[in-house]
Short mmCIF file of C-alpha atoms in Angstrom, two decimals:
data_model
loop_
_atom_site.label_atom_id
_atom_site.label_comp_id
_atom_site.label_asym_id
_atom_site.label_seq_id
_atom_site.Cartn_x
_atom_site.Cartn_y
_atom_site.Cartn_z
CA MET A 1 69.15 -130.33 205.18
CA ARG A 2 67.55 -129.97 201.99
CA ILE A 3 63.98 -131.36 201.79
CA THR A 4 62.96 -131.62 198.17
CA GLY A 5 60.22 -133.23 195.69
CA GLY A 6 57.38 -132.41 198.47
CA GLN A 7 54.36 -130.30 198.37
CA VAL A 8 54.94 -127.71 200.95
CA PHE A 9 52.50 -125.74 202.57
CA ASP A 10 52.50 -122.06 202.00
CA VAL A 11 50.41 -119.40 203.86
CA LYS A 12 49.51 -117.59 200.98
CA GLU A 13 49.34 -120.06 198.14
CA GLY A 14 48.42 -123.23 199.78
CA PHE A 15 50.84 -126.00 198.64
CA VAL A 16 53.46 -125.67 196.46
CA GLN A 17 56.38 -127.32 195.14
CA ARG A 18 59.61 -126.06 196.32
CA ASP A 19 62.60 -127.16 198.58
CA VAL A 20 62.75 -126.43 202.33
CA CYS A 21 65.95 -125.76 203.80
CA PHE A 22 67.62 -125.68 207.11
CA ASP A 23 70.99 -125.82 208.83
CA GLY A 24 70.64 -126.16 212.72
CA ARG A 25 67.63 -125.16 214.39
CA LEU A 26 66.21 -122.50 211.82
CA LEU A 27 64.73 -122.72 208.38
CA SER A 28 66.70 -121.01 205.57
CA GLY A 29 66.73 -119.94 201.98
CA SER A 30 69.16 -122.45 201.01
CA SER A 31 71.44 -125.33 202.45
CA ALA A 32 75.13 -125.38 203.12
CA GLY A 33 74.77 -128.96 204.21
CA GLY A 34 75.33 -132.24 202.15
CA ARG A 35 72.08 -133.92 203.30
CA THR A 36 69.01 -134.16 201.11
CA TYR A 37 65.56 -135.67 202.10
CA ASP A 38 63.38 -136.83 199.15
CA ALA A 39 59.95 -136.04 200.01
CA SER A 40 58.37 -136.83 196.62
CA GLY A 41 54.56 -137.69 196.60
CA CYS A 42 54.44 -136.11 200.27
CA TYR A 43 53.06 -132.93 201.97
CA VAL A 44 55.54 -130.89 204.21
CA ILE A 45 53.82 -128.76 206.67
CA PRO A 46 54.81 -126.72 209.93
CA GLY A 47 54.79 -128.58 213.26
CA LEU A 48 51.59 -128.17 214.82
CA THR A 49 50.38 -126.06 217.83
CA ASP A 50 47.84 -127.42 220.26
CA VAL A 51 46.42 -124.75 222.39
CA HIS A 52 43.73 -126.93 224.22
CA PHE A 53 44.43 -130.19 225.54
CA HIS A 54 44.73 -131.85 228.98
CA GLY A 55 46.68 -134.94 228.71
CA CYS A 56 47.73 -137.97 227.03
CA ARG A 57 49.83 -141.25 227.43
CA GLY A 58 48.22 -141.72 230.89
CA GLU A 59 49.18 -138.31 232.21
CA ASP A 60 47.16 -135.29 232.88
CA PHE A 61 48.46 -131.72 233.07
CA SER A 62 46.03 -131.05 236.36
CA ASP A 63 48.01 -133.56 238.30
CA GLY A 64 50.99 -131.23 238.27
CA SER A 65 53.52 -133.68 237.78
CA PRO A 66 56.66 -132.64 236.18
CA GLU A 67 57.33 -136.33 235.19
CA GLY A 68 54.00 -136.33 233.53
CA LEU A 69 54.41 -133.14 231.77
CA GLU A 70 57.62 -134.66 230.03
CA VAL A 71 55.54 -137.55 229.13
CA MET A 72 53.08 -135.59 227.49
CA ALA A 73 55.48 -133.23 225.63
CA ARG A 74 57.46 -136.13 224.40
CA TYR A 75 54.18 -138.19 223.15
CA GLU A 76 52.87 -134.83 221.55
CA LEU A 77 56.13 -134.19 219.48
CA SER A 78 55.87 -137.87 218.10
CA ARG A 79 52.58 -137.08 216.83
CA GLY A 80 53.77 -133.91 214.98
CA VAL A 81 52.68 -131.39 217.51
CA THR A 82 55.87 -129.37 217.94
CA GLN A 83 54.39 -126.79 220.45
CA ILE A 84 51.87 -127.06 223.33
CA CYS A 85 49.74 -124.98 225.53
CA PRO A 86 48.59 -127.61 228.00
CA ALA A 87 45.16 -126.73 229.69
CA GLY A 88 44.26 -127.07 233.16
CA MET A 89 40.65 -127.84 234.47
CA THR A 90 38.72 -126.39 237.20
CA LEU A 91 40.92 -126.72 240.30
CA LEU A 92 41.33 -125.43 243.77
CA GLU A 93 43.49 -122.50 243.93
CA ASP A 94 46.62 -124.20 245.23
CA GLN A 95 46.50 -126.97 242.63
CA LEU A 96 46.28 -124.21 239.88
CA VAL A 97 49.27 -122.67 241.14
CA ARG A 98 51.07 -125.91 241.31
CA ILE A 99 50.37 -126.61 237.49
CA CYS A 100 51.59 -122.90 236.55
CA GLN A 101 54.61 -123.59 238.42
CA VAL A 102 55.48 -126.99 237.00
CA ALA A 103 54.77 -125.55 233.69
CA ALA A 104 57.36 -122.68 234.34
CA ALA A 105 59.88 -124.94 235.67
CA HIS A 106 59.59 -127.60 232.53
CA ARG A 107 59.95 -124.36 230.34
CA ALA A 108 62.97 -122.94 232.24
CA ALA A 109 64.75 -126.34 232.17
CA ASP A 110 64.05 -126.90 228.20
CA LYS A 111 62.90 -130.59 228.75
CA PRO A 112 62.64 -132.94 225.76
CA GLY A 113 59.51 -132.85 223.64
CA ALA A 114 57.43 -130.54 222.18
CA MET A 115 57.98 -126.65 223.15
CA LEU A 116 55.85 -125.51 226.09
CA CYS A 117 54.62 -122.22 224.59
CA GLY A 118 51.96 -121.53 227.10
CA VAL A 119 49.34 -122.57 229.89
CA ASN A 120 45.28 -122.50 229.09
CA LEU A 121 43.26 -122.09 232.02
CA GLU A 122 40.17 -123.73 231.25
CA GLY A 123 38.47 -122.89 234.62
CA PRO A 124 37.72 -121.96 237.24
CA PHE A 125 35.60 -118.92 235.89
CA LEU A 126 32.96 -120.95 234.23
CA SER A 127 29.03 -121.42 234.50
CA HIS A 128 27.68 -124.42 236.73
CA ALA A 129 24.88 -124.76 234.20
CA LYS A 130 27.38 -125.52 231.31
CA LYS A 131 30.26 -126.94 233.57
CA GLY A 132 30.28 -130.29 231.34
CA ALA A 133 33.02 -132.23 232.72
CA GLN A 134 34.51 -129.52 235.13
CA ASN A 135 34.08 -130.12 238.69
CA GLY A 136 31.15 -128.04 239.80
CA ALA A 137 32.31 -127.79 243.46
CA TRP A 138 35.35 -125.65 242.31
CA LEU A 139 33.76 -123.29 240.37
CA GLN A 140 34.27 -119.52 241.24
CA ALA A 141 33.49 -116.16 240.02
CA PRO A 142 36.03 -114.35 237.70
CA SER A 143 39.25 -113.16 239.80
CA THR A 144 41.60 -110.75 238.39
CA GLN A 145 43.69 -111.31 241.67
CA LEU A 146 43.90 -115.16 240.96
CA LEU A 147 44.79 -114.69 237.40
CA GLN A 148 47.47 -112.41 238.39
CA ARG A 149 48.93 -114.69 240.92
CA LEU A 150 48.75 -117.38 238.31
CA LEU A 151 50.63 -115.26 235.55
CA LYS A 152 53.31 -114.74 237.98
CA GLU A 153 53.68 -118.31 239.21
CA SER A 154 53.75 -119.40 235.51
CA LYS A 155 56.47 -116.90 234.56
CA GLY A 156 53.90 -115.31 232.32
CA LEU A 157 52.98 -118.41 230.59
CA VAL A 158 49.53 -118.38 231.00
CA LYS A 159 48.27 -117.26 227.55
CA LEU A 160 44.49 -118.22 227.43
CA VAL A 161 41.82 -117.90 230.11
CA SER A 162 38.20 -119.10 229.72
CA VAL A 163 35.21 -117.22 231.19
CA ALA A 164 31.55 -117.32 231.17
CA PRO A 165 30.77 -113.72 230.58
CA GLU A 166 27.42 -113.70 232.54
CA LEU A 167 28.99 -114.53 235.90
CA PRO A 168 29.05 -111.52 238.43
CA GLY A 169 32.48 -109.66 237.51
CA ALA A 170 33.18 -111.12 234.21
CA MET A 171 32.71 -108.04 232.45
CA GLU A 172 35.40 -106.36 234.43
CA PHE A 173 37.55 -109.35 234.43
CA ILE A 174 37.54 -109.35 230.76
CA GLU A 175 38.42 -105.59 230.38
CA ALA A 176 41.21 -106.02 233.02
CA ALA A 177 42.75 -109.24 231.54
CA GLU A 178 42.38 -108.68 227.88
CA GLU A 179 45.86 -106.99 227.61
CA SER A 180 47.93 -109.63 229.26
CA VAL A 181 45.93 -112.83 227.95
CA THR A 182 43.57 -114.01 225.40
CA VAL A 183 40.30 -114.26 227.06
CA SER A 184 37.92 -116.99 225.60
CA LEU A 185 34.31 -117.32 226.19
CA ALA A 186 33.57 -120.80 227.40
CA HIS A 187 30.95 -123.28 229.62
CA THR A 188 28.36 -120.36 229.37
CA THR A 189 24.77 -119.66 229.12
CA ALA A 190 25.33 -116.22 227.68
CA ASP A 191 23.09 -114.86 225.13
CA TYR A 192 24.18 -112.73 221.93
CA ASP A 193 24.06 -109.38 223.91
CA THR A 194 26.04 -110.47 226.62
CA SER A 195 28.49 -112.10 224.47
CA MET A 196 28.92 -109.06 222.14
CA GLU A 197 29.59 -106.88 225.25
CA ALA A 198 32.29 -109.39 226.07
CA PHE A 199 33.93 -109.22 222.80
CA ARG A 200 33.79 -105.20 222.79
CA LEU A 201 35.52 -105.41 226.04
CA GLY A 202 38.30 -107.73 225.01
CA ALA A 203 37.42 -111.33 224.69
CA ARG A 204 38.48 -112.46 221.39
CA GLN A 205 38.22 -116.43 221.38
CA VAL A 206 35.56 -119.21 222.00
CA THR A 207 36.51 -122.22 223.47
CA HIS A 208 35.50 -125.49 221.78
CA LEU A 209 32.75 -123.86 219.86
CA TYR A 210 29.05 -125.39 220.20
CA ASN A 211 30.06 -127.66 223.26
CA ALA A 212 29.01 -126.18 226.68
CA MET A 213 27.16 -123.36 225.35
CA PRO A 214 23.55 -122.39 223.89
CA PRO A 215 23.10 -123.59 220.50
CA PHE A 216 22.96 -121.36 217.31
CA SER A 217 19.37 -120.62 216.30
CA HIS A 218 17.40 -118.32 214.16
CA ARG A 219 15.86 -116.21 217.22
CA ALA A 220 18.94 -116.71 219.55
CA PRO A 221 22.18 -116.79 218.02
CA GLY A 222 24.04 -116.90 221.33
CA VAL A 223 27.83 -116.82 221.59
CA ILE A 224 28.01 -118.60 218.23
CA GLY A 225 26.35 -115.49 216.60
CA ALA A 226 28.11 -113.02 218.66
CA ALA A 227 31.39 -114.61 217.65
CA LEU A 228 30.62 -114.74 213.88
CA ASP A 229 29.56 -111.01 214.16
CA THR A 230 32.97 -110.02 215.67
CA PRO A 231 35.81 -109.75 213.18
CA GLY A 232 39.16 -111.07 214.70
CA CYS A 233 37.40 -113.44 217.17
CA ASN A 234 38.66 -117.04 216.68
CA VAL A 235 36.81 -120.03 217.52
CA GLU A 236 38.07 -123.28 218.79
CA LEU A 237 36.90 -126.56 217.07
CA ILE A 238 37.39 -130.09 218.37
CA CYS A 239 37.39 -132.16 215.21
CA ASP A 240 37.84 -135.77 216.45
CA GLY A 241 34.35 -136.98 214.82
CA ILE A 242 32.58 -137.12 218.24
CA HIS A 243 32.01 -133.66 219.36
CA ILE A 244 30.81 -132.07 216.17
CA HIS A 245 28.91 -133.34 213.31
CA PRO A 246 30.83 -133.40 209.95
CA ALA A 247 28.24 -131.25 208.38
CA VAL A 248 28.62 -128.49 211.33
CA VAL A 249 32.44 -128.74 210.68
CA ARG A 250 32.08 -127.72 207.09
CA ALA A 251 29.50 -125.16 207.72
CA THR A 252 31.86 -123.61 210.54
CA PHE A 253 34.80 -123.04 208.15
CA LYS A 254 32.32 -121.66 205.49
CA MET A 255 30.98 -119.35 208.38
CA PHE A 256 34.07 -118.03 209.85
CA GLY A 257 36.68 -118.81 207.19
CA ALA A 258 39.82 -121.00 207.49
CA LYS A 259 41.73 -117.98 209.20
CA ARG A 260 39.57 -117.82 212.12
CA VAL A 261 39.02 -121.44 212.95
CA ILE A 262 41.37 -123.11 215.42
CA LEU A 263 41.50 -127.05 215.47
CA VAL A 264 42.14 -128.33 218.98
CA SER A 265 42.19 -131.84 220.30
CA ASP A 266 40.99 -131.42 223.91
CA THR A 267 42.63 -134.77 224.78
CA MET A 268 42.45 -136.30 228.05
CA ARG A 269 45.07 -138.77 229.52
CA ALA A 270 43.42 -141.59 227.62
CA ALA A 271 45.08 -140.21 224.28
CA GLY A 272 47.69 -142.63 223.06
CA MET A 273 46.26 -145.39 225.53
CA PRO A 274 43.83 -148.47 225.21
CA ASP A 275 40.20 -148.45 226.33
CA GLY A 276 39.31 -148.33 229.82
CA GLN A 277 38.75 -146.43 232.88
CA TYR A 278 40.59 -143.09 233.54
CA THR A 279 40.23 -139.80 235.42
CA LEU A 280 39.76 -135.99 234.25
CA GLY A 281 39.71 -133.42 236.86
CA GLY A 282 39.22 -136.01 239.69
CA GLN A 283 36.03 -137.48 238.15
CA ASP A 284 35.67 -140.64 236.69
CA VAL A 285 35.97 -141.40 232.71
CA VAL A 286 35.31 -144.43 230.65
CA VAL A 287 36.93 -144.56 227.33
CA LYS A 288 35.52 -146.92 224.38
CA GLY A 289 37.07 -146.22 221.21
CA LYS A 290 37.00 -142.64 220.01
CA LEU A 291 34.44 -141.69 223.02
CA ALA A 292 35.33 -140.75 226.51
CA THR A 293 32.42 -140.11 228.98
CA LEU A 294 31.89 -139.39 232.60
CA THR A 295 29.67 -141.78 234.36
CA ASP A 296 26.66 -139.79 233.55
CA GLY A 297 27.35 -139.89 230.03
CA THR A 298 28.62 -136.29 229.41
CA ILE A 299 31.28 -136.32 226.88
CA ALA A 300 34.58 -135.81 228.64
CA GLY A 301 37.29 -134.26 226.33
CA SER A 302 38.76 -136.43 223.39
CA VAL A 303 41.38 -139.05 222.79
CA THR A 304 42.07 -137.87 219.38
CA ASP A 305 45.48 -135.95 219.38
CA LEU A 306 45.72 -132.71 217.03
CA MET A 307 47.24 -134.65 214.04
CA GLY A 308 44.23 -136.90 214.08
CA CYS A 309 41.80 -134.01 214.27
CA MET A 310 43.43 -132.33 211.33
CA LYS A 311 43.05 -135.60 209.33
CA THR A 312 39.57 -135.86 210.37
CA ALA A 313 38.81 -132.45 209.34
CA VAL A 314 40.07 -133.48 205.92
CA SER A 315 38.07 -136.49 205.78
CA PHE A 316 34.95 -134.47 206.40
CA GLY A 317 35.79 -132.46 203.28
CA ILE A 318 38.02 -129.59 204.89
CA PRO A 319 40.79 -128.70 201.92
CA LEU A 320 44.04 -129.79 203.59
CA GLU A 321 45.67 -126.31 203.28
CA ASP A 322 42.73 -124.92 205.39
CA ALA A 323 43.16 -127.56 208.13
CA VAL A 324 46.75 -127.40 208.29
CA ARG A 325 46.22 -123.46 208.63
CA ALA A 326 43.73 -124.12 211.58
CA ALA A 327 45.99 -126.52 213.28
CA ALA A 328 49.29 -125.08 212.67
CA VAL A 329 49.04 -121.00 211.79
CA ASN A 330 45.96 -119.89 213.53
CA PRO A 331 46.90 -121.53 217.14
CA ALA A 332 50.41 -120.18 216.75
CA LYS A 333 48.90 -116.56 216.26
CA ALA A 334 46.33 -117.14 218.86
CA ILE A 335 49.36 -117.66 221.80
CA GLY A 336 51.63 -115.07 220.12
CA ILE A 337 54.23 -117.39 218.99
CA TYR A 338 53.62 -117.14 215.04
CA SER A 339 56.93 -114.93 214.79
CA ARG A 340 58.90 -118.06 215.78
CA CYS A 341 56.92 -120.79 214.52
CA GLY A 342 53.51 -122.07 212.70
CA SER A 343 54.83 -121.56 208.94
CA LEU A 344 57.58 -122.71 207.06
CA GLU A 345 59.33 -119.16 206.20
CA PRO A 346 63.15 -118.64 206.44
CA GLY A 347 64.23 -117.62 210.10
CA LYS A 348 61.45 -119.44 211.83
CA ARG A 349 62.18 -122.67 213.80
CA ALA A 350 62.89 -125.93 211.66
CA ASN A 351 59.85 -127.69 213.33
CA LEU A 352 58.10 -129.52 210.65
CA VAL A 353 56.23 -132.74 209.64
CA ILE A 354 56.10 -135.01 206.63
CA LEU A 355 52.87 -136.65 205.70
CA ASP A 356 52.59 -139.39 202.89
CA GLN A 357 49.57 -139.12 200.65
CA ASN A 358 47.02 -140.62 203.35
CA LEU A 359 48.34 -137.98 205.79
CA GLU A 360 49.95 -140.53 207.87
CA ILE A 361 53.31 -139.20 209.47
CA LYS A 362 56.39 -140.18 207.89
CA ASP A 363 58.94 -138.00 209.65
CA VAL A 364 58.75 -135.09 212.16
CA PHE A 365 61.63 -132.63 212.53
CA PHE A 366 62.19 -130.61 215.57
CA ARG A 367 64.64 -127.78 216.00
CA GLY A 368 66.28 -129.35 212.73
CA GLU A 369 66.72 -132.71 214.12
CA PRO A 370 64.48 -135.76 213.25
CA VAL A 371 62.43 -137.26 216.38
CA ALA A 372 60.92 -140.68 216.74
CA VAL A 373 57.40 -141.08 215.56
CA GLU A 374 54.63 -142.98 217.21
CA GLU A 375 51.68 -144.63 215.95
#
């Protein structure tokens, strides 16, 4: 296959006009095949990687359903998300084990849909004061023993672990865990000094920046200021038009730079579904338009998939090349899969998306083959 005429995303140069070639599952410098795809007037970008989403199409990763995970993987792929790292919620230990086992079995069976490249543990090591939509009854202090069990049950798929660094034992947990997983600060009341110590000990990411943490202010910069002062610390951003004001999205890209921002969707099971009543982590959620809330009004995740979040970022004034980097390159690096995907270099997987001038999906290729696209 040779894709010609399109504006192709290049990690170093932004968008350039060149051919993209692949025969079989991998990108190549040339194509021996006879098929040509005319992408004139379109953008050619790498398949996206969502490192933080809970569900879609009526399913939730926390349910621990093998069939549900298949539904999620198929839907994500149809939306140009070719690699997924689904997130669990704050759950009891047996259910955390269950979701890790389901993920490992899904990966081993090479099920259809987006490639499952990791598991994100958003909980249970979080602050009750900033629990957001997490179930406060199931929160617990950071436990290295539990993390090791979940790493074992997932066959090493746990890639991200969220933790509130002010909790008892959190610093010891971060120091012990940082060689095995990416530790991300989240759902926290931590101040600047506590956060800086957590980053010094090995934490290197912040979960959904601004949400469920103290604000960034001139005398109390908190987690946000500490992350900014820590080179190499990445920050997640939910760019669905609900969680973060457009001006703050623009400011975040200016402050941190496009290489440190990771766009995430944080979708719950209502993504790709009509308005109505749903659940998240065992709690009731009401969805109206793009807004999902608990019965007390707390925002309960998103219903906008990652491709939609990327498009929203561009509508807020973020250059397309920066938005693509934040949705494809940076998340792939964060979970250690960038050597295989996340850009359009020869030798990487032929996972790519064709977008029209309005950034609507025209086609998705996964492992070199076209897949059905959903609205």
